[in-house]
mmCIF file of C-alpha atoms and ligand atoms in Angstrom:
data_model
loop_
_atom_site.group_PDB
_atom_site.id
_atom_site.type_symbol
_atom_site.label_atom_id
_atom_site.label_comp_id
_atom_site.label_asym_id
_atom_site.label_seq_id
_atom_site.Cartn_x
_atom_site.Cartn_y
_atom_site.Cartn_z
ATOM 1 C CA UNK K 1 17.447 51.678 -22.294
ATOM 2 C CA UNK K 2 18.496 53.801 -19.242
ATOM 3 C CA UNK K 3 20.676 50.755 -16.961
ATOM 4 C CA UNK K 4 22.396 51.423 -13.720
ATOM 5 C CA UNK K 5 23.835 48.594 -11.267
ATOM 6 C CA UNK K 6 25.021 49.691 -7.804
ATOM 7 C CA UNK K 7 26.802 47.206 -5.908
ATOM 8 C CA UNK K 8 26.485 47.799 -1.727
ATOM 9 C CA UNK K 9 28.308 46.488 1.051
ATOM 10 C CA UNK K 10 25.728 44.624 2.835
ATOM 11 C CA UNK K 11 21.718 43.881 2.078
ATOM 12 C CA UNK K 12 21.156 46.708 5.054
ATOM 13 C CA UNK K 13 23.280 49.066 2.759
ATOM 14 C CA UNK K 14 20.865 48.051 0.072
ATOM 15 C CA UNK K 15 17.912 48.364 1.466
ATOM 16 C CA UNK K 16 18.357 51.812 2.912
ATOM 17 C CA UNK K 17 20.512 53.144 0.173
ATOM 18 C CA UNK K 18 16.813 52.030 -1.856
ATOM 19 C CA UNK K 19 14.503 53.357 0.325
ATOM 20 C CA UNK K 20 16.208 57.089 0.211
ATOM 21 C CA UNK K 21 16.067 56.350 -3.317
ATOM 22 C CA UNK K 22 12.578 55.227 -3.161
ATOM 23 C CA UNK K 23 11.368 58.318 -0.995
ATOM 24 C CA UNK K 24 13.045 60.770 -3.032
ATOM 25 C CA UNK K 25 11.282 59.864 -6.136
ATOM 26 C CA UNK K 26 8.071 59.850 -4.136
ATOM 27 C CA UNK K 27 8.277 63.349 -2.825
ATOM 28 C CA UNK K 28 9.345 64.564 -6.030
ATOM 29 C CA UNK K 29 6.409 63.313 -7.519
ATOM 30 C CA UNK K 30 4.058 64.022 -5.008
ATOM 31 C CA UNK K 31 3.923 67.248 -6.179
ATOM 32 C CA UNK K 32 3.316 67.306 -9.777
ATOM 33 C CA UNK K 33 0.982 64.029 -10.258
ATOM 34 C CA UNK K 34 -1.861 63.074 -7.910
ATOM 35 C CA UNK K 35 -0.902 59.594 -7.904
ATOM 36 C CA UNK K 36 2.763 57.395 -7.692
ATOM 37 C CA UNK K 37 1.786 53.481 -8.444
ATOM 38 C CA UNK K 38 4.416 51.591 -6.714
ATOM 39 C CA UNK K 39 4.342 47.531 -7.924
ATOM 40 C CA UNK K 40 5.927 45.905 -4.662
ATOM 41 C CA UNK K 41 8.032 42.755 -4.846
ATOM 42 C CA UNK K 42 7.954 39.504 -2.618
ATOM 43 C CA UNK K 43 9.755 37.033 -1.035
ATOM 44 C CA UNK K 44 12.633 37.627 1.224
ATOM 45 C CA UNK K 45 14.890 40.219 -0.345
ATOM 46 C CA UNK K 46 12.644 43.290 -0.022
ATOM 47 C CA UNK K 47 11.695 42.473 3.731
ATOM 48 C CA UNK K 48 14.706 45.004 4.730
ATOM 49 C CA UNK K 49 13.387 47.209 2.879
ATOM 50 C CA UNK K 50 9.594 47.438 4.007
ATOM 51 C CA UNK K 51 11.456 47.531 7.251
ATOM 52 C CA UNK K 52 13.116 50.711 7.239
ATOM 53 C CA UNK K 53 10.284 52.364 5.472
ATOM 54 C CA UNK K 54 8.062 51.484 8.219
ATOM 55 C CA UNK K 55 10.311 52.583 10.639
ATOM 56 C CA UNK K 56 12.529 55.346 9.204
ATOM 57 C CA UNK K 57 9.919 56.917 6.639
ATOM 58 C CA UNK K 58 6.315 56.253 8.606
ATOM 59 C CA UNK K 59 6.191 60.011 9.141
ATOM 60 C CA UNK K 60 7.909 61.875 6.644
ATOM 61 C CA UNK K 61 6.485 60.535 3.421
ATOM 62 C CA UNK K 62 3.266 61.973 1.720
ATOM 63 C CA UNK K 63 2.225 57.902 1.352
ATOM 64 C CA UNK K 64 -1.694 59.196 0.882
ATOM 65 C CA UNK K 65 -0.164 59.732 -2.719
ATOM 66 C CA UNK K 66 1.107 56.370 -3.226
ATOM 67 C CA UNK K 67 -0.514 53.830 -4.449
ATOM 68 C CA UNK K 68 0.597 49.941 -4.014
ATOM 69 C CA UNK K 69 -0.164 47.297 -6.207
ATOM 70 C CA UNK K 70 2.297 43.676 -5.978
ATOM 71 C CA UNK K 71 4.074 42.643 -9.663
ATOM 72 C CA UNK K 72 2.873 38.871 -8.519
ATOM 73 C CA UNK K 73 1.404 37.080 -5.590
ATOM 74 C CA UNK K 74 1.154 33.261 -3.701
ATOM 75 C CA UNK K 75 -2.056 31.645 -4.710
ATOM 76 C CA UNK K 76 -2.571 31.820 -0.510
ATOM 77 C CA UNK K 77 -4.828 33.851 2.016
ATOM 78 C CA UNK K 78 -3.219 37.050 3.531
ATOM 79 C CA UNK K 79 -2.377 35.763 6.798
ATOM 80 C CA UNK K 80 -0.486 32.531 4.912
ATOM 81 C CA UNK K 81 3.356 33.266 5.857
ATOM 82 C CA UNK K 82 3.789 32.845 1.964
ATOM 83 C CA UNK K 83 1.919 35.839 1.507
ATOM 84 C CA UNK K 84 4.257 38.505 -0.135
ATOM 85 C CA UNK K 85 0.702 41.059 0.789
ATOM 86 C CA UNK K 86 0.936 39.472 4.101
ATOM 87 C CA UNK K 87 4.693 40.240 4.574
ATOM 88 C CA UNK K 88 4.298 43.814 3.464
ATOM 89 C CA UNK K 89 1.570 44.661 5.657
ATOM 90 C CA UNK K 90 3.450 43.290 8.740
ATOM 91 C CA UNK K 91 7.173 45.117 7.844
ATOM 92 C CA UNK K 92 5.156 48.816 6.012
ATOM 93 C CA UNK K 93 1.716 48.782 5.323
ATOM 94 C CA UNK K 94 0.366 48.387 8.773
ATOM 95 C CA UNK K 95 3.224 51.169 9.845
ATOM 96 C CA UNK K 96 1.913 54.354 7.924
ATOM 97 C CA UNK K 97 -0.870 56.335 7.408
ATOM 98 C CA UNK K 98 -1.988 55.576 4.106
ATOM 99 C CA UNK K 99 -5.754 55.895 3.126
ATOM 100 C CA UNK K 100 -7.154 51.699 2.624
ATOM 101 C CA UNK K 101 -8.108 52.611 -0.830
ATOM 102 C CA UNK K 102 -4.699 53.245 -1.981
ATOM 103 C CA UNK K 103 -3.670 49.328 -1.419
ATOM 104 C CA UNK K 104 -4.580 47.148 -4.440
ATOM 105 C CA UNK K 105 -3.694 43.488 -2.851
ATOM 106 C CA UNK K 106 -3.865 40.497 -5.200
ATOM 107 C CA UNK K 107 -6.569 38.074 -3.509
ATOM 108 C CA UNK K 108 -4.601 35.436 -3.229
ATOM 109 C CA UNK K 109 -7.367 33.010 -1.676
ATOM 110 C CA UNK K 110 -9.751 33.600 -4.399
ATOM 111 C CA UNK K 111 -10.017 31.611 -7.436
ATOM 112 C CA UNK K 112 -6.626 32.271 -9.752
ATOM 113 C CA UNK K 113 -7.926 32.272 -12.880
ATOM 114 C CA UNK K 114 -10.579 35.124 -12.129
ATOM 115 C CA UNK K 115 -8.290 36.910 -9.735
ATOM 116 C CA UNK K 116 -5.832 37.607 -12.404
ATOM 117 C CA UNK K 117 -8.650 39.180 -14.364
ATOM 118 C CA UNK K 118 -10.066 40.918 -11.783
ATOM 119 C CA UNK K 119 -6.771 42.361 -10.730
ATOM 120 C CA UNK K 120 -5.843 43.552 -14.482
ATOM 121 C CA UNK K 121 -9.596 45.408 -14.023
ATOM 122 C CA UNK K 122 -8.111 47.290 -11.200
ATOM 123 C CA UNK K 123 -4.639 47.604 -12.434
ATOM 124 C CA UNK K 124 -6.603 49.675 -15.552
ATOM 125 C CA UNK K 125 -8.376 51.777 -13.162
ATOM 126 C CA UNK K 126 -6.037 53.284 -11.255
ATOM 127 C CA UNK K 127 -2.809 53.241 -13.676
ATOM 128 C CA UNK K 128 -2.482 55.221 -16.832
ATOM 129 C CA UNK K 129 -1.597 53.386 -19.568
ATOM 130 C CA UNK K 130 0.895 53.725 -22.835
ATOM 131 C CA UNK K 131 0.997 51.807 -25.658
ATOM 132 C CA UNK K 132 -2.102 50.545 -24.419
ATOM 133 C CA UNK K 133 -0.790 49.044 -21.360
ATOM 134 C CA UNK K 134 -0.668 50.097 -17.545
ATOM 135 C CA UNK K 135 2.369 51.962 -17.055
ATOM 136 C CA UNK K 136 3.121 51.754 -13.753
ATOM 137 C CA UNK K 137 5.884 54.717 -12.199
ATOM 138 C CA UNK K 138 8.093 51.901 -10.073
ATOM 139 C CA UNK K 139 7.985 48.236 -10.133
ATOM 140 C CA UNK K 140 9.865 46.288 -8.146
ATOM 141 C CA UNK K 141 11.428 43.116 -9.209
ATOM 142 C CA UNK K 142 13.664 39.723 -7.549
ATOM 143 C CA UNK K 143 15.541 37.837 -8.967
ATOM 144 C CA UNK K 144 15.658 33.980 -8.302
ATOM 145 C CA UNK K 145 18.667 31.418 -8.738
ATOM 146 C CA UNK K 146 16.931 29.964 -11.679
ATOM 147 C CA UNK K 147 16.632 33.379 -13.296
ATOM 148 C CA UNK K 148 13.094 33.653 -12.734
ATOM 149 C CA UNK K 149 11.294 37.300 -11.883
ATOM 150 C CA UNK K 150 7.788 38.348 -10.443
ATOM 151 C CA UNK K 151 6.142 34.604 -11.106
ATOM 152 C CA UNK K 152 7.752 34.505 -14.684
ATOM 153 C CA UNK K 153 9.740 31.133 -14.585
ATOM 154 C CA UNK K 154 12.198 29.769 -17.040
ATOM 155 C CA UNK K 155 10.233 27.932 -20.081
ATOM 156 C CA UNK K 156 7.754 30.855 -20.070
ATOM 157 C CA UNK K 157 8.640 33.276 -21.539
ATOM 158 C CA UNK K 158 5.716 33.647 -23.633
ATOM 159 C CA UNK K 159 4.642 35.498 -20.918
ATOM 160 C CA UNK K 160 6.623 38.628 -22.215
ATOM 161 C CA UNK K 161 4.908 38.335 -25.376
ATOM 162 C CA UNK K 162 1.136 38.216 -23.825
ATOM 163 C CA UNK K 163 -1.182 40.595 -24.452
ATOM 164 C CA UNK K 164 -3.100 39.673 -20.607
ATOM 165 C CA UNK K 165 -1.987 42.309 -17.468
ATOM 166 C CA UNK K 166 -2.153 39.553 -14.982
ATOM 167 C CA UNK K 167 -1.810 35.753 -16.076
ATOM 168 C CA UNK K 168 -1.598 32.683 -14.004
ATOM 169 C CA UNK K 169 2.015 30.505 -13.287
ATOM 170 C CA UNK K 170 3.132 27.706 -11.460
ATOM 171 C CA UNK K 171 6.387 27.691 -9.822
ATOM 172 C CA UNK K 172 7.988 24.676 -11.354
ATOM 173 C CA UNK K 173 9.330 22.712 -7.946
ATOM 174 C CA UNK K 174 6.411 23.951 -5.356
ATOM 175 C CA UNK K 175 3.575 23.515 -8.144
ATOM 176 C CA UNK K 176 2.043 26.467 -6.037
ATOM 177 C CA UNK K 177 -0.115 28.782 -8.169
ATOM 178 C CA UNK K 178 1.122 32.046 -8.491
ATOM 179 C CA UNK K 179 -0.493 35.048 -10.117
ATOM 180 C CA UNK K 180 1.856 37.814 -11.925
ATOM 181 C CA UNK K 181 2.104 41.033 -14.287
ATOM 182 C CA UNK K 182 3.361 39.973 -17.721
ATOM 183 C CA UNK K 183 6.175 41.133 -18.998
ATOM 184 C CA UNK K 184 5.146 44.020 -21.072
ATOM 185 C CA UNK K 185 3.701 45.483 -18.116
ATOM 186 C CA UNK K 186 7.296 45.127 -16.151
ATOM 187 C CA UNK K 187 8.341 46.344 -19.377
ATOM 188 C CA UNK K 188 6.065 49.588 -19.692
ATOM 189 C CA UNK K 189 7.077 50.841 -16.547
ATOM 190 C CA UNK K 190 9.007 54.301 -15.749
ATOM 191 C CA UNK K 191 10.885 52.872 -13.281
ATOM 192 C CA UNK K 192 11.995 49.266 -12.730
ATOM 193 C CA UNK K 193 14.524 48.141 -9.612
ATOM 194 C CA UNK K 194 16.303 44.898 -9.092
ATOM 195 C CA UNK K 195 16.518 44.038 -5.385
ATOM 196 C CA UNK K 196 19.542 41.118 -5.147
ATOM 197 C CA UNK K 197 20.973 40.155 -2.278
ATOM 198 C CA UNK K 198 23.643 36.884 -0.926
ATOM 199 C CA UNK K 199 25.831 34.893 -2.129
ATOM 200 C CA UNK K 200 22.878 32.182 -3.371
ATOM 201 C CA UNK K 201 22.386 34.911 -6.095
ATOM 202 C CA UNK K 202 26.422 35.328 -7.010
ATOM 203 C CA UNK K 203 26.247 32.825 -10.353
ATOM 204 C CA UNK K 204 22.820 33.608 -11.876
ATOM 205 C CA UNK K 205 24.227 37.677 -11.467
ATOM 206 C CA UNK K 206 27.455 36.110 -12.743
ATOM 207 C CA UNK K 207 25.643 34.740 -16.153
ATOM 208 C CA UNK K 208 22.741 37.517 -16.748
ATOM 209 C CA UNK K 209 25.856 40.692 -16.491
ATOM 210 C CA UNK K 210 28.578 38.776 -18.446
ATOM 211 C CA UNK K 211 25.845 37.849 -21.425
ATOM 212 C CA UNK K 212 26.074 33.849 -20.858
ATOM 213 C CA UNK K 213 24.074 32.316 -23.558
ATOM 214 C CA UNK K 214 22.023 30.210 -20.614
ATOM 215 C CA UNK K 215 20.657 33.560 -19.189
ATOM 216 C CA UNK K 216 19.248 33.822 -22.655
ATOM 217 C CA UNK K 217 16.516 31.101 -20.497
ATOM 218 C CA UNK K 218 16.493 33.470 -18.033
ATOM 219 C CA UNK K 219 13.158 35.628 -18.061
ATOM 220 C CA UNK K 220 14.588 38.489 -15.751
ATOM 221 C CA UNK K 221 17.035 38.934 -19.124
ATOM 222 C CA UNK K 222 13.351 40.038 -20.732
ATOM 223 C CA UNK K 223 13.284 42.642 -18.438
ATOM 224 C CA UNK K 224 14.004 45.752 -20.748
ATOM 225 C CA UNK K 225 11.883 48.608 -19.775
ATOM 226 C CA UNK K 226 10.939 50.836 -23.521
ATOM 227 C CA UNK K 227 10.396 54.223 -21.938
ATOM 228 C CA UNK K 228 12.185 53.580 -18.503
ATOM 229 C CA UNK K 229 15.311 53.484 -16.314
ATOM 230 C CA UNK K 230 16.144 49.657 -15.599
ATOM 231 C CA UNK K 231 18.532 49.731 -11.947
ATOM 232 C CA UNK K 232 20.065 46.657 -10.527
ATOM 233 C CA UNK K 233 20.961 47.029 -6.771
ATOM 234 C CA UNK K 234 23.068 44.549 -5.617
ATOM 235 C CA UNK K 235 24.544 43.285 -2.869
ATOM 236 C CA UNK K 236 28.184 42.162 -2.332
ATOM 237 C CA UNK K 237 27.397 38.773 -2.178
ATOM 238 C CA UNK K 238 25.298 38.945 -5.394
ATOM 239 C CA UNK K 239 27.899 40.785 -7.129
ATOM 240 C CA UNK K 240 30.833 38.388 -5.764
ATOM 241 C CA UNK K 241 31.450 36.708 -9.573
ATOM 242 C CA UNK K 242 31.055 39.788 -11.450
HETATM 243 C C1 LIG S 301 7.950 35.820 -5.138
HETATM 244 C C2 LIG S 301 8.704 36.865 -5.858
HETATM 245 C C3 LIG S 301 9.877 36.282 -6.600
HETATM 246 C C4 LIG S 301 11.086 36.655 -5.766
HETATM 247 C C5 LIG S 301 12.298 35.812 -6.124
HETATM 248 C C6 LIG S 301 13.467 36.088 -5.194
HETATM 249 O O1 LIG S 301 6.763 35.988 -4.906
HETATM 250 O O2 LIG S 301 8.584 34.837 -4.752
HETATM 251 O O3 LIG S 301 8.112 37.900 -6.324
HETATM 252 O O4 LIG S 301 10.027 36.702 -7.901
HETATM 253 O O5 LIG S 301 11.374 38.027 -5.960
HETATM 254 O O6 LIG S 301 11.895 34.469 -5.989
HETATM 255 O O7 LIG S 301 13.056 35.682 -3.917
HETATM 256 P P1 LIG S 301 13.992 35.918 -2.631
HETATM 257 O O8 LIG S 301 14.094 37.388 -2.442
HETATM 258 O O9 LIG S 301 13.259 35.261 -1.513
HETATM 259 O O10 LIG S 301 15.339 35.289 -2.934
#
């Protein structure tokens, strides 16, 4: 496996040294595929990021060849401030031309259970697959201070072993339903990012990059793409123990 970390100055550093990054591979493959299948992340970290797209790349990105799908989703409506759709739509989605059909949200208000297989149904459609399973050209990916990633959470990691696209979680304090890709479709991808920022990150960074045995609990350790690139970009902060 193909595994870069880059360490930045400041999450603004990040988040625009990612979104050249992120536009670069776009354009490039913009012209020899007729579709890029970008797996956004939520909560907080990527917020920068959605940012400066919106505002930096609105114009200069062929985004009618992207398409958006999220690696998991808040069991809540869109307009719920937990939304991680919601958040993207505000900080990106709702700043660039980029034709409706191209955004693949996770219904978040609808019943889990048969969201997460109607989602895998569209997932299949507009992904090609490898081994059977979507393969998806960039997924982005958290990382939380329990060592959790997408809505896998510590104690489930059977969740890189199932066979499912989509399955439902719980997030162990909130008890909030989640919906999330499985691991061997984080796993399947060409591309997979890391998006880390602050120091609230600095000791669960500390124990997944120096191998200590309790990040063996850790599902973002699972994270091993088989065909792709695996890049950690981290922030200062984050990268303070290492
Ligand atoms: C979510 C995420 C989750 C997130 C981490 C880090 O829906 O919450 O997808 O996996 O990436 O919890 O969250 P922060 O960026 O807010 O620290």
């Amino acid at each position: 496996m193909d595994k870069t970390i880059k360490i930045f100055s400041s999450p603004y550093e990040l988040a625009e040294k990612f979104a050249k990054e992120m536009v670069n591979m776009i354009r490039k493959y913009a012209n020899v595929k007729n579709s890029f299948t970008i797996a956004l992340s939520g909560g907080s970290t990527p917020e920068l990021l959605y940012q400066i797209l919106g505002e930096k790349y609105a114009e200069t990105v062929p985004w009618q060849f992207v398409h958006f799908f999220w690696g998991d989703e808040r069991c809540v409506p869109p307009e719920n401030i937990e939304s991680n759709f919601g958040m993207a739509r505000n900080k990106l989605l709702s700043k660039i031309e980029i034709p409706s059909i191209n955004i693949h949200r996770i219904k978040g208000e609808d019943d889990p259970e048969g969201e997460a297989e109607r989602y895998s149904e569209e997932i299949a459609l507009f992904t090609i697959k490898r081994g059977g399973m979507p393969s998806f050209d960039l997924i982005l990916l958290g990382l939380g201070e329990d060592g959790h990633t997408a809505s896998i959470f510590p104690g489930h990691l059977d969740l890189f072993d199932s066979d499912m696209i989509c399955e439902v979680a719980t997030h162990p304090a909130t008890r909030q339903k989640r919906i999330t890709f499985t691991g061997r479709v984080l796993n399947n991808a060409t591309a997979v990012t890391f998006l880390v920022s602050g120091k609230k990150k600095a000791d669960v960074v500390k124990k997944m990059f120096k191998n200590d045995a309790l990040a063996l609990n850790y599902p973002a350790s699972y994270v091993v793409p088989v065909h792709g690139r695996l890049t950690w970009f981290i922030d200062r902060e984050a990268g303070s123990l290492l």
